[in-house]
Short mmCIF file of C-alpha atoms and ligand atoms in Angstrom, two decimals:
data_model
loop_
_atom_site.label_atom_id
_atom_site.label_comp_id
_atom_site.label_asym_id
_atom_site.label_seq_id
_atom_site.Cartn_x
_atom_site.Cartn_y
_atom_site.Cartn_z
CA UNK A 66 17.32 -15.19 -41.82
CA UNK A 67 20.95 -14.40 -42.35
CA UNK A 68 19.97 -11.47 -44.60
CA UNK A 69 17.92 -10.08 -41.79
CA UNK A 70 20.63 -10.62 -39.21
CA UNK A 71 23.48 -9.16 -41.23
CA UNK A 72 22.73 -5.55 -41.76
CA UNK A 73 23.65 -2.02 -40.32
CA UNK A 74 24.16 -3.75 -36.78
CA UNK A 75 27.12 -5.41 -38.04
CA UNK A 76 28.93 -2.72 -40.09
CA UNK A 77 27.72 0.29 -38.42
CA UNK A 78 26.36 -0.33 -34.76
CA UNK A 79 28.96 -3.06 -33.82
CA UNK A 80 32.17 -1.10 -34.29
CA UNK A 81 31.00 2.19 -32.59
CA UNK A 82 29.13 0.18 -29.71
CA UNK A 83 32.36 -2.03 -29.18
CA UNK A 84 34.33 1.30 -29.35
CA UNK A 85 32.51 2.79 -26.85
CA UNK A 86 32.82 -0.32 -24.32
CA UNK A 87 36.60 -0.87 -24.56
CA UNK A 88 36.67 -3.26 -27.86
CA UNK A 89 37.70 -6.81 -27.17
CA UNK A 90 36.14 -7.35 -23.90
CA UNK A 91 33.04 -6.05 -25.17
CA UNK A 92 33.43 -8.56 -28.25
CA UNK A 93 33.84 -11.44 -25.73
CA UNK A 94 30.74 -10.53 -23.37
CA UNK A 95 28.85 -10.14 -26.72
CA UNK A 96 29.83 -13.71 -28.06
CA UNK A 97 28.96 -14.99 -24.64
CA UNK A 98 25.46 -13.24 -25.24
CA UNK A 99 25.15 -14.51 -28.56
CA UNK A 100 25.59 -18.18 -27.63
CA UNK A 101 23.91 -18.42 -24.17
CA UNK A 102 21.09 -16.07 -24.50
CA UNK A 103 20.57 -14.90 -28.07
CA UNK A 104 20.76 -18.49 -29.64
CA UNK A 105 18.00 -20.16 -27.36
CA UNK A 106 15.69 -17.12 -28.18
CA UNK A 107 16.43 -17.61 -31.81
CA UNK A 108 15.42 -21.34 -31.47
CA UNK A 109 12.13 -20.29 -29.37
CA UNK A 110 11.10 -17.79 -31.76
CA UNK A 111 11.71 -20.14 -34.63
CA UNK A 112 9.75 -22.94 -32.92
CA UNK A 113 6.80 -20.68 -32.48
CA UNK A 114 6.65 -19.27 -35.76
CA UNK A 115 7.02 -22.38 -37.90
CA UNK A 116 4.64 -24.33 -35.64
CA UNK A 117 2.19 -21.35 -35.51
CA UNK A 118 2.44 -20.90 -39.17
CA UNK A 119 1.50 -17.20 -38.91
CA UNK A 120 2.45 -13.73 -37.80
CA UNK A 121 3.01 -13.44 -34.02
CA UNK A 122 -0.67 -12.67 -33.22
CA UNK A 123 -1.85 -15.63 -35.26
CA UNK A 124 0.92 -17.98 -34.15
CA UNK A 125 0.17 -17.24 -30.43
CA UNK A 126 -3.57 -17.85 -31.08
CA UNK A 127 -2.93 -20.87 -32.66
CA UNK A 128 -0.51 -22.41 -29.99
CA UNK A 129 -2.20 -20.86 -26.86
CA UNK A 130 -6.00 -20.36 -27.59
CA UNK A 131 -7.92 -18.25 -25.45
CA UNK A 132 -4.74 -16.68 -23.39
CA UNK A 133 -3.58 -13.49 -23.46
CA UNK A 134 0.07 -14.54 -24.75
CA UNK A 135 -0.84 -13.15 -28.34
CA UNK A 136 -0.84 -9.79 -27.07
CA UNK A 137 3.09 -9.95 -27.31
CA UNK A 138 2.06 -9.34 -30.93
CA UNK A 139 1.79 -5.89 -30.07
CA UNK A 140 5.31 -5.51 -29.19
CA UNK A 141 6.45 -7.17 -32.42
CA UNK A 142 4.31 -4.76 -34.46
CA UNK A 143 5.69 -1.57 -32.77
CA UNK A 144 9.05 -2.11 -31.97
CA UNK A 145 10.27 -3.13 -35.57
CA UNK A 146 8.34 -0.23 -37.08
CA UNK A 147 10.25 2.12 -34.60
CA UNK A 148 13.54 0.28 -35.31
CA UNK A 149 12.98 0.72 -39.10
CA UNK A 150 12.50 4.50 -38.50
CA UNK A 151 15.67 5.16 -37.48
CA UNK A 152 17.57 2.49 -39.48
CA UNK A 153 16.01 4.07 -42.30
CA UNK A 154 17.89 7.22 -41.63
CA UNK A 155 21.10 5.60 -41.24
CA UNK A 156 20.36 3.50 -44.39
CA UNK A 157 19.89 6.95 -46.10
CA UNK A 158 23.36 7.86 -44.95
CA UNK A 159 24.96 5.05 -46.81
CA UNK A 160 22.85 5.95 -49.97
CA UNK A 161 24.42 9.58 -49.50
CA UNK A 162 27.77 8.15 -49.18
CA UNK A 163 27.43 6.05 -52.10
CA UNK A 164 26.73 8.79 -54.49
CA UNK A 165 29.44 10.76 -52.66
CA UNK A 166 32.15 8.32 -53.69
CA UNK A 167 32.15 10.23 -56.94
CA UNK A 168 34.66 13.22 -56.72
CA UNK A 169 35.17 13.81 -53.04
CA UNK A 170 38.37 14.44 -51.63
CA UNK A 171 40.62 13.46 -48.67
CA UNK A 172 40.28 16.84 -47.06
CA UNK A 173 36.82 17.32 -46.19
CA UNK A 174 35.95 13.49 -45.72
CA UNK A 175 36.18 13.57 -41.85
CA UNK A 176 34.85 16.79 -41.64
CA UNK A 177 31.68 16.13 -43.64
CA UNK A 178 29.82 13.84 -41.80
CA UNK A 179 28.78 16.39 -38.81
CA UNK A 180 27.58 19.08 -41.00
CA UNK A 181 25.66 16.79 -43.37
CA UNK A 182 23.62 14.76 -40.72
CA UNK A 183 22.87 18.14 -39.09
CA UNK A 184 21.52 19.34 -42.11
CA UNK A 185 17.72 19.39 -42.90
CA UNK A 186 17.17 18.56 -46.49
CA UNK A 187 19.68 16.15 -47.47
CA UNK A 188 19.50 13.43 -45.02
CA UNK A 189 15.63 13.40 -45.20
CA UNK A 190 15.77 13.10 -49.14
CA UNK A 191 18.24 10.13 -48.48
CA UNK A 192 15.95 8.49 -45.86
CA UNK A 193 13.17 8.82 -48.34
CA UNK A 194 15.11 7.19 -50.94
CA UNK A 195 15.94 4.32 -48.71
CA UNK A 196 12.64 3.61 -47.28
CA UNK A 197 11.17 3.63 -50.91
CA UNK A 198 13.84 0.90 -52.04
CA UNK A 199 12.61 -1.11 -48.89
CA UNK A 200 8.85 -0.63 -49.89
CA UNK A 201 9.62 -1.74 -53.66
CA UNK A 202 11.10 -5.10 -52.49
CA UNK A 203 8.56 -5.76 -49.84
CA UNK A 204 5.88 -4.78 -52.28
CA UNK A 205 7.19 -7.81 -54.60
CA UNK A 206 6.34 -10.26 -51.77
CA UNK A 207 8.29 -12.76 -49.75
CA UNK A 208 9.44 -14.89 -52.35
CA UNK A 209 9.96 -12.66 -55.50
CA UNK A 210 11.05 -9.57 -53.38
CA UNK A 211 12.66 -10.79 -50.29
CA UNK A 212 14.12 -14.21 -50.92
CA UNK A 213 15.32 -13.27 -54.47
CA UNK A 214 16.95 -10.00 -53.36
CA UNK A 215 18.59 -11.50 -50.09
CA UNK A 216 19.92 -14.56 -52.00
CA UNK A 217 21.57 -12.60 -54.49
CA UNK A 218 23.08 -9.98 -52.40
CA UNK A 219 24.20 -12.05 -49.35
CA UNK A 220 27.22 -14.09 -51.22
CA UNK A 221 28.08 -10.65 -52.66
CA UNK A 222 28.50 -9.07 -49.23
CA UNK A 223 31.06 -11.60 -48.01
CA UNK A 224 33.30 -10.98 -50.89
CA UNK A 225 33.10 -7.34 -50.67
CA UNK A 226 33.49 -7.11 -47.08
CA UNK A 227 36.56 -9.47 -47.51
CA UNK A 228 38.25 -7.21 -49.78
CA UNK A 229 37.74 -4.28 -47.69
CA UNK A 230 39.39 -6.04 -44.62
CA UNK A 231 42.53 -7.18 -46.62
CA UNK A 232 43.02 -3.38 -47.49
CA UNK A 233 42.13 -2.01 -44.10
CA UNK A 234 44.72 -4.23 -42.12
CA UNK A 235 47.52 -3.61 -44.63
CA UNK A 236 47.33 0.17 -44.02
CA UNK A 237 50.13 1.72 -42.15
CA UNK A 238 49.32 2.36 -38.39
CA UNK A 239 46.38 -0.42 -38.73
CA UNK A 240 48.17 -2.55 -36.12
CA UNK A 241 46.46 -0.82 -33.11
CA UNK A 242 43.10 -1.25 -34.54
CA UNK A 243 43.65 -5.10 -34.68
CA UNK A 244 44.95 -5.21 -31.36
CA UNK A 245 41.97 -3.12 -30.02
CA UNK A 246 39.88 -6.00 -31.41
CA UNK A 247 41.84 -8.88 -29.98
CA UNK A 248 43.43 -7.77 -26.71
CA UNK A 249 40.44 -7.26 -23.97
CA UNK A 250 40.64 -4.58 -21.46
CA UNK A 251 37.93 -5.52 -19.16
CA UNK A 252 38.59 -2.45 -16.80
CA UNK A 253 36.44 -0.61 -19.08
CA UNK A 254 33.66 -3.06 -19.19
CA UNK A 255 30.59 -1.71 -16.86
CA UNK A 256 27.38 -3.05 -16.11
CA UNK A 257 26.04 -0.61 -18.79
CA UNK A 258 28.59 -2.35 -21.38
CA UNK A 259 27.36 -5.50 -20.55
CA UNK A 260 23.77 -4.57 -21.16
CA UNK A 261 24.98 -2.96 -24.44
CA UNK A 262 26.51 -6.34 -25.27
CA UNK A 263 23.14 -8.18 -24.83
CA UNK A 264 21.53 -5.18 -26.69
CA UNK A 265 23.96 -5.74 -29.63
CA UNK A 266 23.26 -9.29 -29.57
CA UNK A 267 19.49 -9.12 -29.82
CA UNK A 268 19.90 -6.25 -32.46
CA UNK A 269 22.11 -8.07 -34.58
CA UNK A 270 20.51 -11.48 -34.51
CA UNK A 271 16.99 -9.54 -35.06
CA UNK A 272 15.59 -11.00 -31.99
CA UNK A 273 12.69 -10.43 -29.60
CA UNK A 274 10.64 -8.41 -32.32
CA UNK A 275 9.06 -11.31 -34.19
CA UNK A 276 11.18 -11.05 -37.22
CA UNK A 277 12.61 -14.33 -36.83
CA UNK A 278 9.02 -15.67 -35.75
CA UNK A 279 7.87 -14.31 -38.96
CA UNK A 280 10.30 -15.71 -41.28
CA UNK A 281 10.06 -18.88 -39.52
CA UNK A 282 6.25 -19.31 -40.28
CA UNK A 283 7.67 -19.16 -44.14
CA UNK A 284 9.92 -22.12 -43.39
CA UNK A 285 9.54 -25.37 -44.86
CA UNK A 286 8.70 -28.51 -42.48
CA UNK A 287 11.82 -30.20 -43.49
CA UNK A 288 13.88 -27.49 -42.77
CA UNK A 289 16.31 -27.66 -39.61
CA UNK A 290 15.89 -25.21 -36.91
CA UNK A 291 19.14 -26.14 -35.22
CA UNK A 292 21.25 -25.76 -38.68
CA UNK A 293 19.22 -22.22 -39.30
CA UNK A 294 19.83 -21.02 -35.79
CA UNK A 295 23.58 -21.82 -35.64
CA UNK A 296 24.10 -20.92 -39.26
CA UNK A 297 22.36 -17.65 -39.09
CA UNK A 298 24.16 -16.74 -35.61
CA UNK A 299 27.69 -18.16 -36.92
CA UNK A 300 27.45 -15.84 -40.28
CA UNK A 301 26.30 -13.15 -38.26
CA UNK A 302 29.08 -13.06 -35.62
CA UNK A 303 31.71 -13.67 -38.42
CA UNK A 304 30.42 -10.58 -40.37
CA UNK A 305 30.52 -8.28 -37.52
CA UNK A 306 34.12 -9.54 -36.78
CA UNK A 307 34.71 -8.81 -40.48
CA UNK A 308 33.26 -5.58 -40.36
CA UNK A 309 35.29 -4.73 -37.01
CA UNK A 310 38.43 -5.72 -38.92
CA UNK A 311 37.42 -3.54 -41.96
CA UNK A 312 36.45 -0.42 -39.57
CA UNK A 313 38.98 -0.43 -36.64
CA UNK A 314 42.35 -0.56 -38.18
CA UNK A 315 41.10 2.04 -40.68
CA UNK A 316 40.01 4.08 -37.62
CA UNK A 317 43.36 3.76 -36.08
CA UNK A 318 45.19 4.33 -39.23
CA UNK A 319 43.15 7.64 -39.39
CA UNK A 320 43.84 8.62 -36.05
CA UNK A 321 40.29 8.92 -35.15
CA UNK A 322 38.93 7.98 -31.67
CA UNK A 323 37.15 4.64 -31.73
CA UNK A 324 34.76 5.99 -29.36
CA UNK A 325 33.38 8.72 -31.84
CA UNK A 326 30.02 7.29 -32.01
CA UNK A 327 27.39 6.46 -34.48
CA UNK A 328 29.44 8.63 -37.28
CA UNK A 329 32.45 6.42 -36.83
CA UNK A 330 31.84 4.23 -39.93
CA UNK A 331 30.96 7.03 -42.16
CA UNK A 332 33.76 9.40 -40.94
CA UNK A 333 36.70 7.08 -41.05
CA UNK A 334 36.34 5.24 -44.45
CA UNK A 335 35.89 8.04 -46.88
CA UNK A 336 39.10 9.48 -45.39
CA UNK A 337 40.78 6.31 -45.81
CA UNK A 338 39.76 5.63 -49.31
CA UNK A 339 40.64 9.08 -50.36
CA UNK A 340 44.05 8.64 -48.80
CA UNK A 341 44.53 5.37 -50.21
CA UNK A 342 43.95 6.40 -53.78
CA UNK A 343 47.28 8.19 -53.66
CA UNK A 344 45.52 10.87 -55.98
CA UNK A 345 44.02 8.21 -58.15
CA UNK A 346 40.64 9.19 -58.32
CA UNK A 347 39.40 6.21 -59.86
CA UNK A 348 40.93 3.83 -57.02
CA UNK A 349 39.36 6.34 -54.38
CA UNK A 350 36.09 6.09 -56.14
CA UNK A 351 35.96 2.40 -56.67
CA UNK A 352 37.05 1.55 -52.92
CA UNK A 353 34.33 3.94 -51.67
CA UNK A 354 31.75 2.48 -53.85
CA UNK A 355 32.33 -0.93 -53.06
CA UNK A 356 32.13 -0.29 -49.36
CA UNK A 357 28.93 1.88 -49.48
CA UNK A 358 27.30 -0.53 -51.55
CA UNK A 359 28.21 -3.32 -49.15
CA UNK A 360 26.65 -1.01 -46.25
CA UNK A 361 23.50 -0.46 -48.74
CA UNK A 362 22.79 -3.88 -49.48
CA UNK A 363 23.29 -5.44 -45.88
CA UNK A 364 21.03 -2.48 -44.63
CA UNK A 365 18.25 -3.13 -47.42
CA UNK A 366 17.93 -6.92 -46.48
CA UNK A 367 17.53 -6.21 -42.91
CA UNK A 368 15.15 -3.34 -43.29
CA UNK A 369 12.63 -5.58 -45.44
CA UNK A 370 12.65 -8.10 -42.67
CA UNK A 371 11.72 -5.24 -40.07
CA UNK A 372 8.91 -4.03 -42.60
CA UNK A 373 7.79 -7.56 -43.21
CA UNK A 374 6.55 -8.10 -39.50
CA UNK A 375 4.04 -5.81 -39.47
CA UNK A 376 2.93 -6.29 -43.29
CA UNK A 377 2.37 -9.93 -42.34
CA UNK A 378 0.46 -9.03 -39.17
CA UNK A 379 -1.80 -6.46 -41.21
CA UNK A 380 -2.25 -8.81 -44.21
CA UNK A 381 -3.00 -12.26 -42.10
CA UNK A 382 -4.77 -10.70 -39.09
CA UNK A 383 -6.64 -7.61 -40.70
CA UNK A 384 -6.95 -9.03 -44.03
CA UNK A 385 -5.39 -5.97 -45.55
CA UNK A 386 -4.24 -5.90 -49.23
CA UNK A 387 -0.58 -6.08 -49.13
CA UNK A 388 0.03 -2.75 -51.08
CA UNK A 389 -2.06 -0.96 -48.11
CA UNK A 390 -0.21 -2.60 -45.42
CA UNK A 391 3.15 -1.49 -46.90
CA UNK A 392 2.09 2.15 -47.90
CA UNK A 393 0.46 2.59 -44.47
CA UNK A 394 3.61 1.27 -42.30
CA UNK A 395 5.95 3.27 -44.84
CA UNK A 396 4.12 6.45 -44.17
CA UNK A 397 4.72 5.92 -40.35
CA UNK A 398 8.33 4.85 -40.76
CA UNK A 399 8.75 7.92 -42.88
CA UNK A 400 7.38 10.49 -40.56
CA UNK A 401 9.14 9.04 -37.58
CA UNK A 402 12.28 9.11 -39.39
CA UNK A 403 12.36 12.33 -40.27
CA UNK A 404 12.03 13.37 -36.53
CA UNK A 405 15.02 10.94 -35.80
CA UNK A 406 17.02 12.69 -38.80
CA UNK A 407 16.21 16.28 -37.32
CA UNK A 408 17.49 15.02 -33.91
CA UNK A 409 20.94 15.51 -35.39
CA UNK A 410 20.21 19.17 -36.36
CA UNK A 411 17.30 21.49 -35.56
CA UNK A 412 15.68 19.19 -32.77
CA UNK A 413 19.17 18.17 -31.44
CA UNK A 414 18.11 20.10 -28.30
CA UNK A 415 15.09 17.84 -27.77
CA UNK A 416 16.43 15.19 -25.38
CA UNK A 417 15.07 12.27 -22.98
CA UNK A 418 17.20 11.44 -20.21
CA UNK A 419 20.00 13.31 -21.72
CA UNK A 420 19.64 11.33 -25.15
CA UNK A 421 18.54 12.58 -28.47
CA UNK A 422 15.35 11.32 -30.01
CA UNK A 423 17.70 8.91 -32.38
CA UNK A 424 19.45 7.63 -29.37
CA UNK A 425 16.67 7.21 -27.15
CA UNK A 426 14.76 5.16 -29.70
CA UNK A 427 17.54 2.85 -30.64
CA UNK A 428 18.36 2.33 -26.91
CA UNK A 429 14.94 1.95 -25.75
CA UNK A 430 14.62 -0.84 -28.71
CA UNK A 431 17.94 -2.65 -28.47
CA UNK A 432 18.58 -2.77 -24.65
CA UNK A 433 15.06 -2.80 -23.14
CA UNK A 434 12.45 -3.68 -25.60
CA UNK A 435 13.95 -6.34 -27.82
CA UNK A 436 15.38 -8.30 -24.50
CA UNK A 437 11.62 -7.68 -23.07
CA UNK A 438 10.30 -9.72 -26.20
CA UNK A 439 12.83 -12.22 -26.14
CA UNK A 440 12.29 -12.98 -22.68
CA UNK A 441 8.72 -13.27 -23.19
CA UNK A 442 9.27 -15.74 -26.24
CA UNK A 443 11.59 -18.09 -23.82
CA UNK A 444 8.99 -17.97 -21.15
CA UNK A 445 6.27 -19.22 -23.65
CA UNK A 446 8.25 -21.72 -25.30
CA UNK A 447 10.03 -23.02 -22.04
CA UNK A 448 7.10 -22.75 -19.63
CA UNK A 449 3.86 -22.59 -21.65
CA UNK A 450 4.22 -24.88 -24.52
CA UNK A 451 4.36 -28.55 -23.83
CA UNK A 452 7.81 -29.78 -24.05
CA UNK A 453 6.79 -32.73 -26.02
CA UNK A 454 5.62 -30.14 -28.70
CA UNK A 455 8.81 -27.91 -28.61
CA UNK A 456 10.78 -31.22 -29.07
CA UNK A 457 8.61 -32.31 -31.92
CA UNK A 458 8.96 -28.90 -33.71
CA UNK A 459 12.58 -28.83 -32.87
CA UNK A 460 13.45 -32.31 -34.35
CA UNK A 461 11.17 -32.04 -37.21
CA UNK A 462 8.69 -34.80 -35.58
CA UNK A 463 11.75 -36.60 -34.26
CA UNK A 464 13.33 -37.14 -37.58
CA UNK A 465 16.63 -35.23 -36.50
CA UNK A 466 18.74 -37.33 -34.21
CA UNK A 467 21.22 -34.56 -33.32
CA UNK A 468 18.49 -32.13 -32.47
CA UNK A 469 16.97 -34.90 -30.41
CA UNK A 470 20.09 -35.46 -28.45
CA UNK A 471 20.84 -31.92 -27.70
CA UNK A 472 17.18 -30.86 -27.01
CA UNK A 473 17.76 -31.23 -23.23
CA UNK A 474 20.32 -28.56 -23.04
CA UNK A 475 18.43 -26.37 -25.43
CA UNK A 476 15.58 -26.62 -23.25
CA UNK A 477 17.53 -25.87 -20.12
CA UNK A 478 18.95 -22.61 -21.82
CA UNK A 479 15.23 -21.75 -22.93
CA UNK A 480 13.78 -22.19 -19.74
CA UNK A 481 16.28 -21.17 -17.06
CA UNK A 482 19.44 -19.47 -18.41
CA UNK A 483 18.29 -17.22 -21.06
CA UNK A 484 15.40 -15.62 -19.05
CA UNK A 485 17.47 -15.53 -15.99
CA UNK A 486 20.50 -14.20 -17.89
CA UNK A 487 18.19 -11.12 -19.45
CA UNK A 488 16.53 -10.45 -16.27
CA UNK A 489 20.14 -10.19 -14.52
CA UNK A 490 21.62 -8.01 -16.97
CA UNK A 491 18.74 -5.65 -17.10
CA UNK A 492 18.37 -5.18 -13.62
CA UNK A 493 21.94 -4.78 -12.96
CA UNK A 494 21.84 -2.03 -15.55
CA UNK A 495 18.85 -0.30 -14.07
CA UNK A 496 20.65 -0.31 -10.54
CA UNK A 497 23.80 1.14 -12.18
N1 LIG B 196 19.92 -7.39 -37.41
C1 LIG B 196 19.79 -6.34 -38.39
C2 LIG B 196 21.26 -5.82 -38.16
O1 LIG B 196 22.06 -6.09 -37.75
C3 LIG B 196 18.74 -5.25 -37.53
C4 LIG B 196 17.14 -5.75 -37.48
C5 LIG B 196 16.93 -5.74 -35.95
C6 LIG B 196 16.65 -6.43 -38.14
C7 LIG B 196 15.58 -6.21 -35.59
C8 LIG B 196 15.42 -7.17 -37.99
C9 LIG B 196 15.04 -7.03 -36.73
O2 LIG B 196 21.12 -4.59 -39.11
#
């Protein structure tokens, strides 16, 4: 689950969204949204998934037979696949930059990103490579593919990002970046910013799209839901902050605006690496390799979880062969991904409410559809499932005293605070 949570959301999305909404103030709201809204939803999804023991459709049918609740499943098939479509484009960027680590100079580092993403062939090839890697891992299965890959890469990720943080905060001029992350400026925080913080919490914790639910259906009965949720949320937040401290100081040291948007990470770091190598090509190349390998691995462990949701559905509900399921979904992702990729170039004049295809899909998923899914999950667990069943699942049949003790608080969050919080934030963003 941590593998799913920690991904491009932390390294690529978090720094630039935080940058767009004013840094530290955004982070505080984001932290609150994680603790009081996202975490309860995480618990709700885990309870449904482990108790239902199947994909979203199957679990809902088992827990609420004869009702219409299983239709949430529709949301959890469509949204992850759409997210994966643009996720894979950014994953492709990291493949490209990983390869570009060899032999690129400081001069064209910042200038490279724009022409690259607006070109046609290269980003599409990179997107194709990325989604093919995802398909290979998911084809290998849940245990031998997903679990094995994730267990090996996650610890490595933390070591790599720590190394980059140390490097980044020691750059001349990096102090402003650190300040930006810890000194809140609340005047920059709008209703939109609060909605974006909520969206970032959902995106980063993989919530509201059935990913957590599907992974929970593979959990053992003796696993601790409280521990899994808190463990995932804490490591996810930690990693986002580490990524922030890796990227922001470098952004300021390079004299780039933190509001540079989706290109932030890709523009800044190659420049820094090239500069810091001080003419030593092996050093620049090494730093760049380490960083983009981190980005790529983090992206892969999340992308496989996005694909697995739909695969689990097709295999379990439609009795499809795992291979057929993977191939048909990947084909869809590949085509939509191409449109997303082209929206930075030839299709950049196609806009929906002023946003490109890429931005529209990202905002629609993170700021609207994921919170909607989360809302439905909390309503289901809070109001439809018998409280005794929820407690039974949350405390492993009453064998976890701590879980039993805090259950009333968790129940309050699931029933009232989380749904009310989501509705309030969405409404305020609409009326803004
Ligand atoms: N949480 C992942 C990230 O931060 C993205 C993701 C969203 C994965 C939804 C699964 C489901 O990169």
